[in-house]
PDB file of C-alpha atoms in Angstrom:
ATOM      1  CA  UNK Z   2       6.422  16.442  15.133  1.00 48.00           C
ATOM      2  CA  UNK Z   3       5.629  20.457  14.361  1.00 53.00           C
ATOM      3  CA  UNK Z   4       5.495  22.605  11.604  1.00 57.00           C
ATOM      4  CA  UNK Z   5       8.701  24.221  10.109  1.00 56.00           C
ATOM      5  CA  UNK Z   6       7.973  28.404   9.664  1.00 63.00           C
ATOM      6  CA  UNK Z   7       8.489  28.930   5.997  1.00 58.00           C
ATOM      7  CA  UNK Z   8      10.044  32.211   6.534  1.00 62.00           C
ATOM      8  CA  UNK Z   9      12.319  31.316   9.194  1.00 62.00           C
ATOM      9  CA  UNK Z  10      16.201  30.752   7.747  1.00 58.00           C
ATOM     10  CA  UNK Z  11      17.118  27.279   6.970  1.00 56.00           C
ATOM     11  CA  UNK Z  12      18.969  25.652   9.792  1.00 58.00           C
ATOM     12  CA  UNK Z  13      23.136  24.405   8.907  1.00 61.00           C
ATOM     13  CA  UNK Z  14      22.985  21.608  11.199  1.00 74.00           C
ATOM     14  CA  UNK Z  15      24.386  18.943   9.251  1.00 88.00           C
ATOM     15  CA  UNK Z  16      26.032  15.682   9.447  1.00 94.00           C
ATOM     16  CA  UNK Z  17      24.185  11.941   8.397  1.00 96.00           C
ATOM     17  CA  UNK Z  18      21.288   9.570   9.726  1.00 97.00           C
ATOM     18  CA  UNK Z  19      20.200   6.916   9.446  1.00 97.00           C
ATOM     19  CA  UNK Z  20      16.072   6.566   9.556  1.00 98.00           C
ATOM     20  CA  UNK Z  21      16.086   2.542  10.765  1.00 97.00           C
ATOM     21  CA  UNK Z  22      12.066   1.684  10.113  1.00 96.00           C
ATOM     22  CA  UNK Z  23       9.932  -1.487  11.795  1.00 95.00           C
ATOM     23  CA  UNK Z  24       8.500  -2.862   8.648  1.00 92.00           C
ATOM     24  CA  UNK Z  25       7.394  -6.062  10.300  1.00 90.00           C
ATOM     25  CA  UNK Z  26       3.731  -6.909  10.005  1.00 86.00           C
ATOM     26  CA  UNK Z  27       3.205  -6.305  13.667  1.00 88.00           C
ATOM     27  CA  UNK Z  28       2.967  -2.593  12.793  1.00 90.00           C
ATOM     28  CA  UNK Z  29      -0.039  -2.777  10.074  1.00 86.00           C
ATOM     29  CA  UNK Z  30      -1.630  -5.704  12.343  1.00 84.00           C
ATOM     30  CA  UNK Z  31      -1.661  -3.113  15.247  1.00 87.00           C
ATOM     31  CA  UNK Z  32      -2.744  -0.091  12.630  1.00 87.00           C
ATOM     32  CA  UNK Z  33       0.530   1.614  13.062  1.00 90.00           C
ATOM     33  CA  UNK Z  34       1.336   1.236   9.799  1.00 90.00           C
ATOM     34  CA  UNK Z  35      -0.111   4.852   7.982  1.00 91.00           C
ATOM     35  CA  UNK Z  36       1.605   6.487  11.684  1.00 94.00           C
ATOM     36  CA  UNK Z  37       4.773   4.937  10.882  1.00 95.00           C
ATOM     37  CA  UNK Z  38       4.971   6.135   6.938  1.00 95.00           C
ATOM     38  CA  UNK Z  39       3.548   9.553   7.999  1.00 96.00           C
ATOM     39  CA  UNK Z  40       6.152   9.939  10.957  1.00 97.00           C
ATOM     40  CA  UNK Z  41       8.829   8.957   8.855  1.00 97.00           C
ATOM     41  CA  UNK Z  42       8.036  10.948   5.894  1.00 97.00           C
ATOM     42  CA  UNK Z  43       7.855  13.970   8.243  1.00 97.00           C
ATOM     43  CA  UNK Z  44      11.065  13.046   9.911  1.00 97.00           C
ATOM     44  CA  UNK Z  45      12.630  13.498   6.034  1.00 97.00           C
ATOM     45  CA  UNK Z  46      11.084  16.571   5.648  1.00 96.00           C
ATOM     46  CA  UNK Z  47      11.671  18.417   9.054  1.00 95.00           C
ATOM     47  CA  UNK Z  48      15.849  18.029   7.648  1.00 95.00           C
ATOM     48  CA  UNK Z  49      14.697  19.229   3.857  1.00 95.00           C
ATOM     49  CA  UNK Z  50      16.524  22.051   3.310  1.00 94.00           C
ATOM     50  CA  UNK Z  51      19.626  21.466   6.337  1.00 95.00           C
ATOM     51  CA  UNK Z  52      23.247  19.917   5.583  1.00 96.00           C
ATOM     52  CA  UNK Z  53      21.838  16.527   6.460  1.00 97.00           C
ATOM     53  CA  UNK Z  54      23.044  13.431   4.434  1.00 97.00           C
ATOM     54  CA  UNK Z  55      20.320  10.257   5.203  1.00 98.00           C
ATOM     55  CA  UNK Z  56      19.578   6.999   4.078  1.00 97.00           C
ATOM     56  CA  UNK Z  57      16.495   4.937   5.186  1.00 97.00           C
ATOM     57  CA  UNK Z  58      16.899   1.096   6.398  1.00 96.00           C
ATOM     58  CA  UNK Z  59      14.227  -1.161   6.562  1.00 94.00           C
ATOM     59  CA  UNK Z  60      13.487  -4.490   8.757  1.00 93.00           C
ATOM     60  CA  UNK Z  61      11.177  -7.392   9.848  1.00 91.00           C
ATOM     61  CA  UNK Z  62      12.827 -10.856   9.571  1.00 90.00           C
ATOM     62  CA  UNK Z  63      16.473  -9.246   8.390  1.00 91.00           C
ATOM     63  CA  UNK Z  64      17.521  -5.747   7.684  1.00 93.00           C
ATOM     64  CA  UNK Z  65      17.188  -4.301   4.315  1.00 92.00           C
ATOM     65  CA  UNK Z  66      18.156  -0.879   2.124  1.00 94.00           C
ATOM     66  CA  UNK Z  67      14.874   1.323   1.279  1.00 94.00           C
ATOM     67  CA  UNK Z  68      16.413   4.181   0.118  1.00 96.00           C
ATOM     68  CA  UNK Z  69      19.300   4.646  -1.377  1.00 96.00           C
ATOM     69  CA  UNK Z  70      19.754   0.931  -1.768  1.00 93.00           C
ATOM     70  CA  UNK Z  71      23.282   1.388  -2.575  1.00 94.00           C
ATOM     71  CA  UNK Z  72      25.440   0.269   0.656  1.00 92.00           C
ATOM     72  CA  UNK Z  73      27.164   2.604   2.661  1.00 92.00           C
ATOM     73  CA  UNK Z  74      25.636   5.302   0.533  1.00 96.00           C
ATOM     74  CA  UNK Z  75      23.603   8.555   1.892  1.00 97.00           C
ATOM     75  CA  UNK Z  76      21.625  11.054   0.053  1.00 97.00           C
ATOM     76  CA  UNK Z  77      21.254  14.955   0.674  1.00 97.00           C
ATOM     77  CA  UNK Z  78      18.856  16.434   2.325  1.00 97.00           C
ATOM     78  CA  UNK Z  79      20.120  20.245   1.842  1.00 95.00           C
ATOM     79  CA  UNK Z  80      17.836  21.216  -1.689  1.00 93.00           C
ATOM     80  CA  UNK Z  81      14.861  20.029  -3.193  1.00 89.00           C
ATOM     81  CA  UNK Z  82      16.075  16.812  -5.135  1.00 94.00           C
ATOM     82  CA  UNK Z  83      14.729  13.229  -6.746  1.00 96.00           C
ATOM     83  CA  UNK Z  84      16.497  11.628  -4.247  1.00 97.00           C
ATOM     84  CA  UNK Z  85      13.982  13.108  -1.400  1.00 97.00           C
ATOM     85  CA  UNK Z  86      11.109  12.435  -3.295  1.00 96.00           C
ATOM     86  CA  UNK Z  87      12.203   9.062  -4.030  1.00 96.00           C
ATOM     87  CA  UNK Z  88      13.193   8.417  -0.615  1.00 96.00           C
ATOM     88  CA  UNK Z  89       9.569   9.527   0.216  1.00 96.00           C
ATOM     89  CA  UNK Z  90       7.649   7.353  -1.762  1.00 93.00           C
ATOM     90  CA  UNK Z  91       9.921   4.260  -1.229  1.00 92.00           C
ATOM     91  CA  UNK Z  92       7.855   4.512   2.404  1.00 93.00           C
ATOM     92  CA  UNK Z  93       4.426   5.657   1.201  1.00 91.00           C
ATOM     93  CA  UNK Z  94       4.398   2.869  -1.147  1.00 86.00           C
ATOM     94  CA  UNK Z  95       4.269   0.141   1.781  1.00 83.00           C
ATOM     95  CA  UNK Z  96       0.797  -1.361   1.273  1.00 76.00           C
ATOM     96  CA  UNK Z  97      -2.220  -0.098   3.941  1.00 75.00           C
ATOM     97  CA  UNK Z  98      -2.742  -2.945   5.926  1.00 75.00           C
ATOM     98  CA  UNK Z  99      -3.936  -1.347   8.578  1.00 73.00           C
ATOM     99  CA  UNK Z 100      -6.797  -3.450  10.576  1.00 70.00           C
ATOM    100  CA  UNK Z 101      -6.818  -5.682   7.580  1.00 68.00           C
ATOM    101  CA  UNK Z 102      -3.866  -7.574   8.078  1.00 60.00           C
ATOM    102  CA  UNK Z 103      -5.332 -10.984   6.794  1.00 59.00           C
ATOM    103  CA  UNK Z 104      -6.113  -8.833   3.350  1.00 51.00           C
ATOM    104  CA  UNK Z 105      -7.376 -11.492   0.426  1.00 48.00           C
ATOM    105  CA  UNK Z 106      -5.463  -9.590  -2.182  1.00 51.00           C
ATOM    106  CA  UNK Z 107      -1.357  -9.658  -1.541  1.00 51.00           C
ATOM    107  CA  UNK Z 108      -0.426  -6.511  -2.680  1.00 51.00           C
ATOM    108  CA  UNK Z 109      -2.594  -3.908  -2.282  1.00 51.00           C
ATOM    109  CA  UNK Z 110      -3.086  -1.337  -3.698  1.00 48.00           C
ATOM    110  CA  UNK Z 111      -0.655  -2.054  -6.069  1.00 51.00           C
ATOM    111  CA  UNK Z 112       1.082  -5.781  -7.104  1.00 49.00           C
ATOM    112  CA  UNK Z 113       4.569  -3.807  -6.721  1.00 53.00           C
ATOM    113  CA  UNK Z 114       6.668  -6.366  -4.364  1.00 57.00           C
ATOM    114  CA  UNK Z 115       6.729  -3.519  -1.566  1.00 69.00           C
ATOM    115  CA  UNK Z 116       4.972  -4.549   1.679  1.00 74.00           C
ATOM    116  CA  UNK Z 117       4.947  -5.517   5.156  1.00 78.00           C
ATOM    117  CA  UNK Z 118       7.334  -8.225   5.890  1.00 78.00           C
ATOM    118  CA  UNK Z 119       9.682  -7.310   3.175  1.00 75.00           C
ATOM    119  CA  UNK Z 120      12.241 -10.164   3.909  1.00 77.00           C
ATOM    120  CA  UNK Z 121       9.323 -12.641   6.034  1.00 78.00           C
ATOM    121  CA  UNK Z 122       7.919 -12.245   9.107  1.00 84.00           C
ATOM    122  CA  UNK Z 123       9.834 -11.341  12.369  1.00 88.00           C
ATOM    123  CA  UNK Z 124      11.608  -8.810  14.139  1.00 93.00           C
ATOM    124  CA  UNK Z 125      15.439  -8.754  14.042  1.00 94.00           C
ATOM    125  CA  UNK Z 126      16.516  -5.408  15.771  1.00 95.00           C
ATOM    126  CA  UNK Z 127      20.282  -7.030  15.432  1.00 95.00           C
ATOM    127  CA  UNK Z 128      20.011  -6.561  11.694  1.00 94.00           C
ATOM    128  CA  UNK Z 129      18.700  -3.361  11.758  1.00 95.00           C
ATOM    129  CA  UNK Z 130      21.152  -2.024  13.892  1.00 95.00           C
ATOM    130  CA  UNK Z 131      23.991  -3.525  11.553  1.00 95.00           C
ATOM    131  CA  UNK Z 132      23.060  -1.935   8.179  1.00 95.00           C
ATOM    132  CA  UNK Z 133      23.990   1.333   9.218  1.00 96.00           C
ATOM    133  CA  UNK Z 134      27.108   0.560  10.307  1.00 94.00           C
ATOM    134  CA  UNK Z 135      28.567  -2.730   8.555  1.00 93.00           C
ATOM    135  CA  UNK Z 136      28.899  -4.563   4.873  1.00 91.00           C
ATOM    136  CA  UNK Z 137      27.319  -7.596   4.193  1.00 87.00           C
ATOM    137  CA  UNK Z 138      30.799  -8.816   4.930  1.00 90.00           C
ATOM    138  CA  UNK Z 139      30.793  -7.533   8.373  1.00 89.00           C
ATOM    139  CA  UNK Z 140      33.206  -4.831   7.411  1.00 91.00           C
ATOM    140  CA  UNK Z 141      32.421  -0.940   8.777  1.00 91.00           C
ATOM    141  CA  UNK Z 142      31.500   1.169   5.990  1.00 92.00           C
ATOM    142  CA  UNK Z 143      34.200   4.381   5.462  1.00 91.00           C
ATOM    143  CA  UNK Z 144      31.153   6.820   6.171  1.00 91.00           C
ATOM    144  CA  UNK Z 145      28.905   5.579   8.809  1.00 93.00           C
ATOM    145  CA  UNK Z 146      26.163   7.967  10.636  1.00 95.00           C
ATOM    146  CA  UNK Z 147      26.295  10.030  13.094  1.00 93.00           C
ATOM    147  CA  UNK Z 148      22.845   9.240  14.735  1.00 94.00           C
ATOM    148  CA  UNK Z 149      20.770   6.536  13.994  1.00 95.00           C
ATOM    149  CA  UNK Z 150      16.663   7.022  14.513  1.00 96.00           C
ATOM    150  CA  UNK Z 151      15.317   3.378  15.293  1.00 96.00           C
ATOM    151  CA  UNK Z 152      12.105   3.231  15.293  1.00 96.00           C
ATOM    152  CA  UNK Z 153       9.917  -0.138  16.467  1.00 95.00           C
ATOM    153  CA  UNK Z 154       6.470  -1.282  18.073  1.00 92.00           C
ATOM    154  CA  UNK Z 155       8.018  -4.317  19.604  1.00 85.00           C
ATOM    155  CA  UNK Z 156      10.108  -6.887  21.158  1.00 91.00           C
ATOM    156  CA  UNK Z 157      12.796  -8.389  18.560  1.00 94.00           C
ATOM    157  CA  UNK Z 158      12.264 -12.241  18.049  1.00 92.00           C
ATOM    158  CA  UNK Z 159      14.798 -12.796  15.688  1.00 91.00           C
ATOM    159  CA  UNK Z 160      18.852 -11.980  15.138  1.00 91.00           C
ATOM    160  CA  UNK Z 161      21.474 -12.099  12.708  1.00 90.00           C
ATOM    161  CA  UNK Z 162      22.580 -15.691  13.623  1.00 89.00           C
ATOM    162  CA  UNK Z 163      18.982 -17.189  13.455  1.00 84.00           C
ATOM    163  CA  UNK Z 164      17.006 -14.538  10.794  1.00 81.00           C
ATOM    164  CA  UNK Z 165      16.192 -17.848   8.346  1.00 80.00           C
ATOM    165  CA  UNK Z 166      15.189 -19.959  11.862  1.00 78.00           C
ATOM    166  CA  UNK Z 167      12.353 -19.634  14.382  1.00 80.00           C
ATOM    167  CA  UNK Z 168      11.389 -17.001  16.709  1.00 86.00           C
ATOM    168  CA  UNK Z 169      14.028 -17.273  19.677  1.00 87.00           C
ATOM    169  CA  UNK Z 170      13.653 -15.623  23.413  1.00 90.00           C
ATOM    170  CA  UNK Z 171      13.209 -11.729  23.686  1.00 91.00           C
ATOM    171  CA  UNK Z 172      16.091 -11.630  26.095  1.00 92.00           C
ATOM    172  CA  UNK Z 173      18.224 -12.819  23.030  1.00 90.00           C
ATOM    173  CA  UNK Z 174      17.436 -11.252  21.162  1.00 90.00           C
ATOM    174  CA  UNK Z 175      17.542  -8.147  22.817  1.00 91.00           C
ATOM    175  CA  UNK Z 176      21.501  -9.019  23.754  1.00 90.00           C
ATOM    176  CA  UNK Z 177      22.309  -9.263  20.354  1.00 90.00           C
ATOM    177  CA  UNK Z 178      20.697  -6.296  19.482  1.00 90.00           C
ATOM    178  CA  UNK Z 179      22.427  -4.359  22.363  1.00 88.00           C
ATOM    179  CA  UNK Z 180      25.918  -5.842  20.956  1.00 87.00           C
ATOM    180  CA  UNK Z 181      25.095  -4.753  17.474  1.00 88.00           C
ATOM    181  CA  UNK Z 182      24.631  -1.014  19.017  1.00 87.00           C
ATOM    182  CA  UNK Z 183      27.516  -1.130  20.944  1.00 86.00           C
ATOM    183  CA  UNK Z 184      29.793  -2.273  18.206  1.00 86.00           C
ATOM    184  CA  UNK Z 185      27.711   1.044  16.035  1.00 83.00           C
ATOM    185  CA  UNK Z 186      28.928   3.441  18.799  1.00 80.00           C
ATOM    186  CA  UNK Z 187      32.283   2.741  18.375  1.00 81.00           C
ATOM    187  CA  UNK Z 188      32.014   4.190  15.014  1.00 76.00           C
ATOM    188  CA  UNK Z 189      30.995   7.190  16.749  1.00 71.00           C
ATOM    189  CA  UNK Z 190      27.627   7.397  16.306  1.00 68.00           C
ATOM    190  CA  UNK Z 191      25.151   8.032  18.777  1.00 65.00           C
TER     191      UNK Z 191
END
């Protein structure tokens, strides 16, 4: 990621994203964890100030809304707002766990409920792929995105069928993932 010139006009690229964030504890185990909130944080900002509409999805075992946590629901990125700041610090706040995965206290720095492993430990790509896009019903949303940004440091082990279960093959996993994307595209997303 660069730096945005202050003094260069703001760009009217527009349409909506969807930021889909790796919050498994893989990534803090691996010290990825302070990358991933910086690179994400930056992602927000490098649209502050553009016609973009985002919202920010979250997974490890199952797929979850970080920001706004309304389904279906997106918030402007066009001028300064709560909603970016919030959306900010809903991904700062995941505890550093970097090279101290095995940490003594739970929650640290903070007891706030807001960590690694948000639903339980695993990585279900399926899920993450189907907030975007779908209801908890399985219905798609009337406004889906027009590009989602996934962003993981591994191999899925879980999927939607399985997310309460044990860790099944990679290769499944992966399929169901893949499916999950496909059925996305035909929203017309990329």
């Amino acid at each position: 990621l660069g730096f945005v010139d202050p003094s260069a006009p703001p760009s009217r690229c527009g349409g909506t994203i969807t930021l889909v964030l790796d919050t498994s504890g893989s990534v803090p185990q691996n010290n990825g964890g302070v990358q991933l909130e910086n690179a994400a944080t930056e992602f927000i900002d490098l649209f502050t100030g553009t016609p973009v509409r985002m919202n920010v999805v979250g997974f490890d075992r199952a797929a979850y809304r970080m920001y706004p946590t309304t389904e279906g629901s997106f918030f402007s990125l066009l001028n300064a707002s709560s909603d970016i700041t919030a959306a900010r610090n809903r991904i700062t706040v995941i505890d550093n766990r970097d090279g101290n995965w095995n940490q003594s206290i739970p929650d640290s720095p903070l007891v706030d409920g807001i960590h690694w492993d948000q639903i339980g430990s695993g990585t279900n790509w399926e899920s993450g792929l189907h907030m975007p896009f779908f209801n908890v019903a399985g219905a798609p949303y009337p406004n889906t995105p027009d590009l989602v940004v996934f962003v993981t440091d591994g191999e899925p082990n879980r999927n939607i069928a399985n997310a309460g279960g044990s860790n099944i093959s990679t290769s499944t996993a992966v399929t169901s993932a893949q499916a999950k994307a496909n059925e996305g595209r035909r929203t017309s997303a990329r």
